[in-house]
PDB file of C-alpha atoms in Angstrom:
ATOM      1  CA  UNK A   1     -42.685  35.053  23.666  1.00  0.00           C
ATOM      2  CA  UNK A   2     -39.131  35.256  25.932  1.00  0.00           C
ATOM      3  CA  UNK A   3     -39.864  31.321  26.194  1.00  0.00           C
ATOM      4  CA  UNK A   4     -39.863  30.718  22.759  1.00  0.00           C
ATOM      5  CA  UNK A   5     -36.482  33.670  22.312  1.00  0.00           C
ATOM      6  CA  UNK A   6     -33.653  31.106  22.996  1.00  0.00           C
ATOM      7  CA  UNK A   7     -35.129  28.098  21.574  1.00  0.00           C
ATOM      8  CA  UNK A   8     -35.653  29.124  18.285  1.00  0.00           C
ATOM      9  CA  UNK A   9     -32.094  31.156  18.673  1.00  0.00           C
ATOM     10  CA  UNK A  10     -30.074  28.153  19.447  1.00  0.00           C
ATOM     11  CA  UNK A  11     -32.063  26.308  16.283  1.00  0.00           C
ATOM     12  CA  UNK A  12     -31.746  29.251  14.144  1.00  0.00           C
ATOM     13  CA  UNK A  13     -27.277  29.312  14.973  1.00  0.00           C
ATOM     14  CA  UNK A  14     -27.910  25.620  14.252  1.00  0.00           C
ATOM     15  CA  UNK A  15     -29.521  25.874  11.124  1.00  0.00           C
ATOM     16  CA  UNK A  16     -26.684  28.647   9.934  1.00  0.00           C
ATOM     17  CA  UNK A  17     -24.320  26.103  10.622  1.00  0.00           C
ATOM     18  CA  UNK A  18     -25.850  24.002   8.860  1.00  0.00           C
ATOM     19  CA  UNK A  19     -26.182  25.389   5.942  1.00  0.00           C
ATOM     20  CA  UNK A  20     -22.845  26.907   6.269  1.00  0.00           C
ATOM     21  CA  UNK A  21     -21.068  23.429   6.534  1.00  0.00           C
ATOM     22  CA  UNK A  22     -23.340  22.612   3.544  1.00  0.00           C
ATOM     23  CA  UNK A  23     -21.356  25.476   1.542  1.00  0.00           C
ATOM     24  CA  UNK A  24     -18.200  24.384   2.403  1.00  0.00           C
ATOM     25  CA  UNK A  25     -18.521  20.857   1.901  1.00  0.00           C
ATOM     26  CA  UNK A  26     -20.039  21.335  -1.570  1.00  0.00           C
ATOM     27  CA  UNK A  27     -18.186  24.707  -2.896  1.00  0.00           C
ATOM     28  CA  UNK A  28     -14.871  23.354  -1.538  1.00  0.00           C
ATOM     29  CA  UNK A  29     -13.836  26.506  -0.118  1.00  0.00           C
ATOM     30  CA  UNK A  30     -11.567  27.083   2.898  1.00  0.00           C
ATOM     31  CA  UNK A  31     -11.907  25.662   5.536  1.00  0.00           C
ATOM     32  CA  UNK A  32     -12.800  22.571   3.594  1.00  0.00           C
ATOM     33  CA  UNK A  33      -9.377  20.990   3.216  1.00  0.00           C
ATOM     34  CA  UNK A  34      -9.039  21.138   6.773  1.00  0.00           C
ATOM     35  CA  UNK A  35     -11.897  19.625   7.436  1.00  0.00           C
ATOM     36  CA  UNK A  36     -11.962  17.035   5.083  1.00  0.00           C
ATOM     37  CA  UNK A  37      -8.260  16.147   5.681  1.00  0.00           C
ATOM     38  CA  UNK A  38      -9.122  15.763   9.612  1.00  0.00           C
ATOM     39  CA  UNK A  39     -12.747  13.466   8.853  1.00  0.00           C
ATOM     40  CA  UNK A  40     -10.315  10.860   6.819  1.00  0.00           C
ATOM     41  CA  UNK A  41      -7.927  10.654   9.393  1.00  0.00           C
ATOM     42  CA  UNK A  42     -10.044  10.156  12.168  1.00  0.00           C
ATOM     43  CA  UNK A  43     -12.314   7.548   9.893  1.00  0.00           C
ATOM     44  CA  UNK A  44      -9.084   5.576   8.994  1.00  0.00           C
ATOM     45  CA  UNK A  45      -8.139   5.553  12.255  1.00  0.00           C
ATOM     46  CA  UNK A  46     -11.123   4.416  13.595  1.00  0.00           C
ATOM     47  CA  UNK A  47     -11.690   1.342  11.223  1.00  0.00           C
ATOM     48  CA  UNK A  48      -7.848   0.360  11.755  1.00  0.00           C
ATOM     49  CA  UNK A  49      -8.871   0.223  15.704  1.00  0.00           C
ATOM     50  CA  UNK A  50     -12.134  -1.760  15.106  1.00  0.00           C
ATOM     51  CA  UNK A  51      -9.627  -4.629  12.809  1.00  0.00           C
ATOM     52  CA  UNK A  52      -7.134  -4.528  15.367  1.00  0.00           C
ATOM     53  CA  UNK A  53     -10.178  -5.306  18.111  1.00  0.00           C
ATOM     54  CA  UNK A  54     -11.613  -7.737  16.268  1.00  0.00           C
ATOM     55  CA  UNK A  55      -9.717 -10.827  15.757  1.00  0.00           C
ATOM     56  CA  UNK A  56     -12.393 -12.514  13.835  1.00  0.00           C
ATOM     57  CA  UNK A  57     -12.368  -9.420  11.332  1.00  0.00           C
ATOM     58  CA  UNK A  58      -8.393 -10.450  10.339  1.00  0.00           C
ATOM     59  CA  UNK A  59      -8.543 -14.019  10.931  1.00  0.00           C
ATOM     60  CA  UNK A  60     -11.462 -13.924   8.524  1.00  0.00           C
ATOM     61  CA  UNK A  61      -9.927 -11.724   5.854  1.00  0.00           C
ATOM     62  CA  UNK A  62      -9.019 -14.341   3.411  1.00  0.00           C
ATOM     63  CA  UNK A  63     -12.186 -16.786   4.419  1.00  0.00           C
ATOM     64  CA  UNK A  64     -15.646 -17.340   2.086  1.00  0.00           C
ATOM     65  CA  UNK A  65     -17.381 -13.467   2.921  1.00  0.00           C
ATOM     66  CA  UNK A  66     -14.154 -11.774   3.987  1.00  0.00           C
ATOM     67  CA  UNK A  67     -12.871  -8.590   1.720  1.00  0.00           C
ATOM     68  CA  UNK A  68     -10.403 -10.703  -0.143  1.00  0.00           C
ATOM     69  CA  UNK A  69     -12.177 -13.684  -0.909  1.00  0.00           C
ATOM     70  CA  UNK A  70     -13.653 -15.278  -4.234  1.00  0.00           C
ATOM     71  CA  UNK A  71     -14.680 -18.682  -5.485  1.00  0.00           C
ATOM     72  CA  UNK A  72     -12.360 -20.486  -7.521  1.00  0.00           C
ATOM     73  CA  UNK A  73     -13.743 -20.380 -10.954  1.00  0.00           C
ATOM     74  CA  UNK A  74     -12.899 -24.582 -11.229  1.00  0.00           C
ATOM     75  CA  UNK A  75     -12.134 -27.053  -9.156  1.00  0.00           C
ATOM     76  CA  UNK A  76      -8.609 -28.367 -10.928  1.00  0.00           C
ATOM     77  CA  UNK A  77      -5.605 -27.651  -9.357  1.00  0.00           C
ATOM     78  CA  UNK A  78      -2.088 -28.179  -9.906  1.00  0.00           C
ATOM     79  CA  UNK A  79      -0.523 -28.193 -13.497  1.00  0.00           C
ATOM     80  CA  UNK A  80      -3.599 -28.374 -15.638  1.00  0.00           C
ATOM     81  CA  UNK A  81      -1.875 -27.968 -18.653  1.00  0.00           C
ATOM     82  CA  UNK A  82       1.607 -28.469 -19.734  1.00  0.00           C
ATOM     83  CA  UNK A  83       3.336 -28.627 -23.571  1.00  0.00           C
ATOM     84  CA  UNK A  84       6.789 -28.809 -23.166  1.00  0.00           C
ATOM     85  CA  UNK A  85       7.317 -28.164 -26.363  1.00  0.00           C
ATOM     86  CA  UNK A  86       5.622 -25.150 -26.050  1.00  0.00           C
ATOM     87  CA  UNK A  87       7.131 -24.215 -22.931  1.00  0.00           C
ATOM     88  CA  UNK A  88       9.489 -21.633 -21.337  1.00  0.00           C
ATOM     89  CA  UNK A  89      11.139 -24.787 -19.389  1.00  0.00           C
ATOM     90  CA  UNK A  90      12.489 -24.171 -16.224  1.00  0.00           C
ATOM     91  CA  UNK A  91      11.587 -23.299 -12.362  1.00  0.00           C
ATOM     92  CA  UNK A  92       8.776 -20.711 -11.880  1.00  0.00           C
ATOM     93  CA  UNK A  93       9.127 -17.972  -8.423  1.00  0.00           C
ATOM     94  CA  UNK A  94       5.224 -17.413  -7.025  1.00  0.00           C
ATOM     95  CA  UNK A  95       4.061 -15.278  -5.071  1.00  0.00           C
ATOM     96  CA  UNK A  96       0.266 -15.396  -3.453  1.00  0.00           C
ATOM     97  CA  UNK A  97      -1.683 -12.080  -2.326  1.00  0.00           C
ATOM     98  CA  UNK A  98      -3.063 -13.896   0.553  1.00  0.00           C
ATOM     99  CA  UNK A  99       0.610 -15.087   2.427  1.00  0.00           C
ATOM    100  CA  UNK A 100       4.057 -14.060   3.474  1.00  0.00           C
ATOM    101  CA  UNK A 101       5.993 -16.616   1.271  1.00  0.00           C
ATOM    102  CA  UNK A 102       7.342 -17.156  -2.566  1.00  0.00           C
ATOM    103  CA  UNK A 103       7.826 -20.908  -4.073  1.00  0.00           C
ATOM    104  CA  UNK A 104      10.000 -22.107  -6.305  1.00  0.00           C
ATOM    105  CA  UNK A 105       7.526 -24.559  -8.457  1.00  0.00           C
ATOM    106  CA  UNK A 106       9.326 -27.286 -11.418  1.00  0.00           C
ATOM    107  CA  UNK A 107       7.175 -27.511 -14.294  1.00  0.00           C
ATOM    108  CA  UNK A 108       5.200 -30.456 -13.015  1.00  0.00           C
ATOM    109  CA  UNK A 109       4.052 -28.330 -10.350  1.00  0.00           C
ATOM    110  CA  UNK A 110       6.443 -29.481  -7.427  1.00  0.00           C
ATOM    111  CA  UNK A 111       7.814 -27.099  -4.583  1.00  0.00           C
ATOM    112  CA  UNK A 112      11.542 -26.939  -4.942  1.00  0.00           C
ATOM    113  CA  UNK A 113      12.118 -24.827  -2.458  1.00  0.00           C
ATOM    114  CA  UNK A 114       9.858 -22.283  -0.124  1.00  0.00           C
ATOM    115  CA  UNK A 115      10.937 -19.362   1.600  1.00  0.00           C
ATOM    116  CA  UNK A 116       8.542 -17.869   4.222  1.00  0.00           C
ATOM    117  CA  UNK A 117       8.639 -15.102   7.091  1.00  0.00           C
ATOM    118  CA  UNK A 118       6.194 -13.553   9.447  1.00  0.00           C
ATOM    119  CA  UNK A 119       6.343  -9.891   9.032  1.00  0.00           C
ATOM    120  CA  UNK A 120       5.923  -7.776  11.675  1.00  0.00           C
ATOM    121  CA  UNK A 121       8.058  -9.599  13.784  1.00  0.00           C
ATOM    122  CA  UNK A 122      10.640  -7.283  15.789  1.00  0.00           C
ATOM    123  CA  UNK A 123       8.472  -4.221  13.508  1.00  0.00           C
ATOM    124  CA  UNK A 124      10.931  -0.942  14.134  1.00  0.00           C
ATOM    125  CA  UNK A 125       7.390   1.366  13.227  1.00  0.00           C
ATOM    126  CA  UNK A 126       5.311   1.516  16.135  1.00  0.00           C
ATOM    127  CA  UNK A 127       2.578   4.058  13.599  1.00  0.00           C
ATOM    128  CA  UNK A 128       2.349   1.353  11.009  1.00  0.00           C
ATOM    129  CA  UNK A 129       2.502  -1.602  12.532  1.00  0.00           C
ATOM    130  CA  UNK A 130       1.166  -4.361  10.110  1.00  0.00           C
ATOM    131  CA  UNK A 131      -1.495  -6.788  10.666  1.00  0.00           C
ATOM    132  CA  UNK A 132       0.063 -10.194  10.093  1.00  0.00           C
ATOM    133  CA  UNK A 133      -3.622 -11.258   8.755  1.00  0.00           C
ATOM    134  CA  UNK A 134      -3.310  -8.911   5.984  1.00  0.00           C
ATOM    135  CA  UNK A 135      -0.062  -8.750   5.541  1.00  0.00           C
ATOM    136  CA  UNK A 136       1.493 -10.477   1.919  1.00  0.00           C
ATOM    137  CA  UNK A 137       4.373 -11.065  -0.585  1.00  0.00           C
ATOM    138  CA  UNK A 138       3.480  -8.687  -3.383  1.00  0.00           C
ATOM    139  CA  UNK A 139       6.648  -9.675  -5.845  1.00  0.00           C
ATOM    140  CA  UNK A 140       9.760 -11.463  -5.099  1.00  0.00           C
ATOM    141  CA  UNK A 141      13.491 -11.846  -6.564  1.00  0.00           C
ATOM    142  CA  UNK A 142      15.812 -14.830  -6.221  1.00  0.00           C
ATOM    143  CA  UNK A 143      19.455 -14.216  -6.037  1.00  0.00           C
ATOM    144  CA  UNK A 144      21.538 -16.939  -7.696  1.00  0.00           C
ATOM    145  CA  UNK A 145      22.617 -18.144  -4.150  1.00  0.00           C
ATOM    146  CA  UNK A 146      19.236 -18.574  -2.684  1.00  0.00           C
ATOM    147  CA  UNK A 147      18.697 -15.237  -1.127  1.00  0.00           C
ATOM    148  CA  UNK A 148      15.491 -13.429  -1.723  1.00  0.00           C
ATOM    149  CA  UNK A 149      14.049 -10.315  -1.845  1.00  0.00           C
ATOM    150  CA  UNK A 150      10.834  -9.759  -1.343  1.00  0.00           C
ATOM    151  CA  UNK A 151       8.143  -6.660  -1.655  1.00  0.00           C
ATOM    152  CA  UNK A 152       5.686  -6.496   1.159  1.00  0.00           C
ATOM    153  CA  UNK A 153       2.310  -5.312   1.497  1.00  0.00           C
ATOM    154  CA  UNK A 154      -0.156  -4.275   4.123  1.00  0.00           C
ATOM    155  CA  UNK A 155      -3.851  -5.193   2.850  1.00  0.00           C
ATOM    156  CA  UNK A 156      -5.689  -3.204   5.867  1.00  0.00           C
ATOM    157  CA  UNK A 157      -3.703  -0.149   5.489  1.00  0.00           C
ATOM    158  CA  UNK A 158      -3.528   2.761   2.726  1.00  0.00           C
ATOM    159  CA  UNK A 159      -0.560   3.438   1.599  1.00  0.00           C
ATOM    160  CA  UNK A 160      -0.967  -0.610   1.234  1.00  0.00           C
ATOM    161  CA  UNK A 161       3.046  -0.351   1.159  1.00  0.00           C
ATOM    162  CA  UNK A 162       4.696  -2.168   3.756  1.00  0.00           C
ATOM    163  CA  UNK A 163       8.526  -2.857   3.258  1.00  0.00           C
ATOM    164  CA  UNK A 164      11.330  -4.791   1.666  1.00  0.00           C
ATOM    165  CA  UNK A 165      13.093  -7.543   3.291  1.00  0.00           C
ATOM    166  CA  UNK A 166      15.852  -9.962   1.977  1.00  0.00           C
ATOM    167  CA  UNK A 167      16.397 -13.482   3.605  1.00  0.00           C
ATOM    168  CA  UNK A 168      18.558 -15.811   3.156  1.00  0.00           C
ATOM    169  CA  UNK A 169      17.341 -19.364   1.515  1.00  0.00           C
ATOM    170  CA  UNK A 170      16.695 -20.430   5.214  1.00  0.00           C
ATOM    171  CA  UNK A 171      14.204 -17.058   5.501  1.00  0.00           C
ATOM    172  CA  UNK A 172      16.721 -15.764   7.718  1.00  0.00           C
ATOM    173  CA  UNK A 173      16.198 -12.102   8.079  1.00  0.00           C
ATOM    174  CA  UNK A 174      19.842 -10.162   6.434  1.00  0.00           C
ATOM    175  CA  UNK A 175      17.754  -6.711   6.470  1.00  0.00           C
ATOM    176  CA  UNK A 176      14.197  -4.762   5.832  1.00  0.00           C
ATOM    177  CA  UNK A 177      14.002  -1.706   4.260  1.00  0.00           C
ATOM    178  CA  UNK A 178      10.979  -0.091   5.723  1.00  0.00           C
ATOM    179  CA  UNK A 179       9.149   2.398   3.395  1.00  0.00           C
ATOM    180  CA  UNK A 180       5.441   2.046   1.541  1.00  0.00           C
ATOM    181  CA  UNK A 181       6.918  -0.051  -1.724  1.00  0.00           C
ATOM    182  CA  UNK A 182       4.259  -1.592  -3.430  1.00  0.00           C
ATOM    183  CA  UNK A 183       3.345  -3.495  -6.668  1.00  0.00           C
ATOM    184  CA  UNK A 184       7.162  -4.203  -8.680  1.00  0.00           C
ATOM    185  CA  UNK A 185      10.719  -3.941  -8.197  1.00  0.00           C
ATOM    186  CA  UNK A 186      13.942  -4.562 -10.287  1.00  0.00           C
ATOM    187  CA  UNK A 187      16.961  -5.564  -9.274  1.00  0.00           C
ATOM    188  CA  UNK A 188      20.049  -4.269 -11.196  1.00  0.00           C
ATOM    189  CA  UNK A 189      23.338  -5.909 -12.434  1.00  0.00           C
ATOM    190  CA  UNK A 190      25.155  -4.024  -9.898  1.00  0.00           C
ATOM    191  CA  UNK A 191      22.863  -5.319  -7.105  1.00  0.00           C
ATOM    192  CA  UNK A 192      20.814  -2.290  -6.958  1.00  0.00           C
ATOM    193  CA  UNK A 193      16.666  -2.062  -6.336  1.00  0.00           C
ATOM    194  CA  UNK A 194      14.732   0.414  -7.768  1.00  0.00           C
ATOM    195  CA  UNK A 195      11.165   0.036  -6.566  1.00  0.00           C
ATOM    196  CA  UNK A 196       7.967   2.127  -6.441  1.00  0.00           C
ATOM    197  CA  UNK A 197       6.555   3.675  -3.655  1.00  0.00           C
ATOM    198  CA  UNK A 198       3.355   5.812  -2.311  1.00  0.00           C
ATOM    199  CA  UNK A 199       2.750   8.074   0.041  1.00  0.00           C
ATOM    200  CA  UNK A 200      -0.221  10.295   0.707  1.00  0.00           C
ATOM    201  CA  UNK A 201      -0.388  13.622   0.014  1.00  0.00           C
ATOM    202  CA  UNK A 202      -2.216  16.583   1.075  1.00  0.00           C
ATOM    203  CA  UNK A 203      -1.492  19.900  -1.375  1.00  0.00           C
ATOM    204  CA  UNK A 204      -2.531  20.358  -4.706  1.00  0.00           C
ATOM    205  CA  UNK A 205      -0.327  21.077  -7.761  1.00  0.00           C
ATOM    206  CA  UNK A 206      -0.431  24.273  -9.440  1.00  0.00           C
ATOM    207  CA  UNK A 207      -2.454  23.131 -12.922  1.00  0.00           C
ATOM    208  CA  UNK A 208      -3.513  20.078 -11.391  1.00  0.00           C
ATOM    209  CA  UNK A 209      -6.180  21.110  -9.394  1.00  0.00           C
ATOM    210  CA  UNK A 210      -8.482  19.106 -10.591  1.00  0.00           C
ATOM    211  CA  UNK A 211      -6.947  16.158  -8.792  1.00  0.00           C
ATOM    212  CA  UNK A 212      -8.627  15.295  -5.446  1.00  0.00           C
ATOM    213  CA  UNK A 213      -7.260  15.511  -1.894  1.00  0.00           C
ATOM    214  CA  UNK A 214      -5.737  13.197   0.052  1.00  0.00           C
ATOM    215  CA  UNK A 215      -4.346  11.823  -2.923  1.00  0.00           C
ATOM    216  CA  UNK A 216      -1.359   9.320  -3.654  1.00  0.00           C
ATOM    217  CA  UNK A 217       1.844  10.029  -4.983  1.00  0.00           C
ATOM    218  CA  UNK A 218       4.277   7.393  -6.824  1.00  0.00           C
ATOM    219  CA  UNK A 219       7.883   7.670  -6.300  1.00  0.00           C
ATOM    220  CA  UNK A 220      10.684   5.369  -7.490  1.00  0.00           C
ATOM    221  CA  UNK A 221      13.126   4.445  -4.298  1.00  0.00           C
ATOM    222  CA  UNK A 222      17.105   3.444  -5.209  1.00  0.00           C
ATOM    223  CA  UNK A 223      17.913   1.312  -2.845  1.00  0.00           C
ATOM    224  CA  UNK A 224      21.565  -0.569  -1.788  1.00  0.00           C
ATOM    225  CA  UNK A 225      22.459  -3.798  -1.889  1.00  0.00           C
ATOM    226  CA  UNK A 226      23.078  -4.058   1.305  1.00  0.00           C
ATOM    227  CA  UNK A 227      19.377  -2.394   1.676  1.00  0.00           C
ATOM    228  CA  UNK A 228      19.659   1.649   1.904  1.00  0.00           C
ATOM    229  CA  UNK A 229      17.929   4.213   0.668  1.00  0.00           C
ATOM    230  CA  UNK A 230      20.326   5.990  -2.078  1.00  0.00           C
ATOM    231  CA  UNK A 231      17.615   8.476  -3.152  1.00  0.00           C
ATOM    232  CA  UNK A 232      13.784   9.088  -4.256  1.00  0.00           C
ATOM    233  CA  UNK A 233      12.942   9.920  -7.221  1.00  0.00           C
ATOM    234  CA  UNK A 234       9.800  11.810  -7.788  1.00  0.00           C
ATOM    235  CA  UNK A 235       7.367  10.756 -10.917  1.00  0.00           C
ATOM    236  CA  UNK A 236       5.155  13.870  -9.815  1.00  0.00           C
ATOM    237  CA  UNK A 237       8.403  15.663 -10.314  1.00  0.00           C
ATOM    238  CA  UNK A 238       8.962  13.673 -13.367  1.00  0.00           C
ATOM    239  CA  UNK A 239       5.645  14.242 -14.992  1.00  0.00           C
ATOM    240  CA  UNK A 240       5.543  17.805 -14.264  1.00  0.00           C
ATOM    241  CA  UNK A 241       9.396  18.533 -15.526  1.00  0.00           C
ATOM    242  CA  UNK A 242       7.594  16.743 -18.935  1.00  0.00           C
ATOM    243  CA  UNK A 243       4.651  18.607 -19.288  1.00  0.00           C
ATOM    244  CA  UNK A 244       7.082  22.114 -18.524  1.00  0.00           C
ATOM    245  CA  UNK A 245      10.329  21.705 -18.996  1.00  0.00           C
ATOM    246  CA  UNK A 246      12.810  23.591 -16.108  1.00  0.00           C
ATOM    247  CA  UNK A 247      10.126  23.910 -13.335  1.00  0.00           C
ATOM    248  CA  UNK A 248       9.321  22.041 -10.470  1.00  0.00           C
ATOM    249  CA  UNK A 249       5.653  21.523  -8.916  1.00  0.00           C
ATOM    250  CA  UNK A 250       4.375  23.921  -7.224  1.00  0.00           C
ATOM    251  CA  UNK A 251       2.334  22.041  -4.182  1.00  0.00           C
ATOM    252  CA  UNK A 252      -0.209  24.898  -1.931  1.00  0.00           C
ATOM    253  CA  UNK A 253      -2.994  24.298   0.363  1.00  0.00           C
ATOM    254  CA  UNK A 254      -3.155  22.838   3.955  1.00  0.00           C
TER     255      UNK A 254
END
């Protein structure tokens, strides 16, 4: 009987554990955030190191059975339709999800001019280093003297946000703004950008519990000309001033 003492002991502590973790996981209850907070980290993580190791993985990316790929649905290409006289003449900036460039394209489909950069050459952020296999020009702006700004994204990483970098119509580098800008900008009369950005976040808002954690929150950076941060602005904050006029968010939790 002593024998069998420890054994079923050690499987009884393990079944309590068990079915504690069980609790937590589905009741949400302390120390869940903790918990949960830590396992998405270290999963991240851990698929970010097995890209990085794996060449093929990135070199792949944009190939038939990587995560960004699907079939054309023809096989035309070029201009495939054109009405002038239904037509917004005039040159047309493009930008591709799957490369670090923007074209300028005449209405006949010719390249006027390309602009093109490998980002992350010389990258300040040794934490979020991009992958230059899944890295791409999200949105672009042409200045009237051939400079360009461009938004940059990180496909492998969440916040997917990578940077902003203006060039010169040689794709000479005049300066990057690093922060996690993503999807649109706008450039302003005066030269100023205002663009979106995301970063994740890891308290809930009071009357807003109901959103999950780690979450993303928006915020709309105002940026230089000459490519500094003038100030965030908060569309949490934004939202929340909105829905109750004179109070901030209230953010709790781990």
């Amino acid at each position: 009987m002593n024998r069998l003492y420890k054994p079923l002991l050690i499987i009884g502590i393990a079944f309590g554990l068990f079915l504690g973790g069980a609790f937590v996981v589905l009741t949400k209850v302390f120390p869940y955030e903790y918990l949960d907070k830590s396992y998405v980290r270290i999963v991240a993580a851990y698929e970010r190191y097995l890209q990085d190791e794996n060449a093929e993985t990135q070199a792949s990316f944009w190939l038939p059975g990587g995560s960004f790929w699907q079939p054309a649905r023809t096989e035309q290409r070029g201009v495939t339709v054109y009405e002038p006289s239904k037509a917004y003449n005039g040159l047309t900036l493009y930008t591709s999800g799957n490369a670090q460039k923007a074209v300028l394209i005449s209405m006949d489909g010719k390249v006027v001019h390309e602009w093109k950069l490998t980002i992350p050459e010389n990258w300040e952020d040794p934490e979020k280093k991009p992958r230059p296999a899944k890295v791409a020009w999200e949105y672009a702006h042409v200045y009237p003297n051939g400079d360009l700004l461009a938004l940059v994204i990180d496909h492998g990483h969440t916040p997917i946000g990578c940077c902003l970098v203006k060039i010169d119509k040689n794709s000479k580098v005049i300066w990057k703004y690093i922060d996690n800008t993503h999807h649109h900008l706008n450039v302003a009369d005066d030269g100023t950008i205002y663009a979106l950005t995301h970063e994740m976040r890891y308290k809930r808002i009071k009357g807003y519990e109901q959103l999950e954690l780690p979450r993303l929150d928006d915020s709309l950076a105002v940026v230089s000309p000459d490519g500094k941060l003038i100030k965030k602005v908060s569309i949490v904050r934004i939202h929340y001033a909105d829905s109750a006029p004179g109070n901030d968010p209230v953010f709790f939790g781990s």
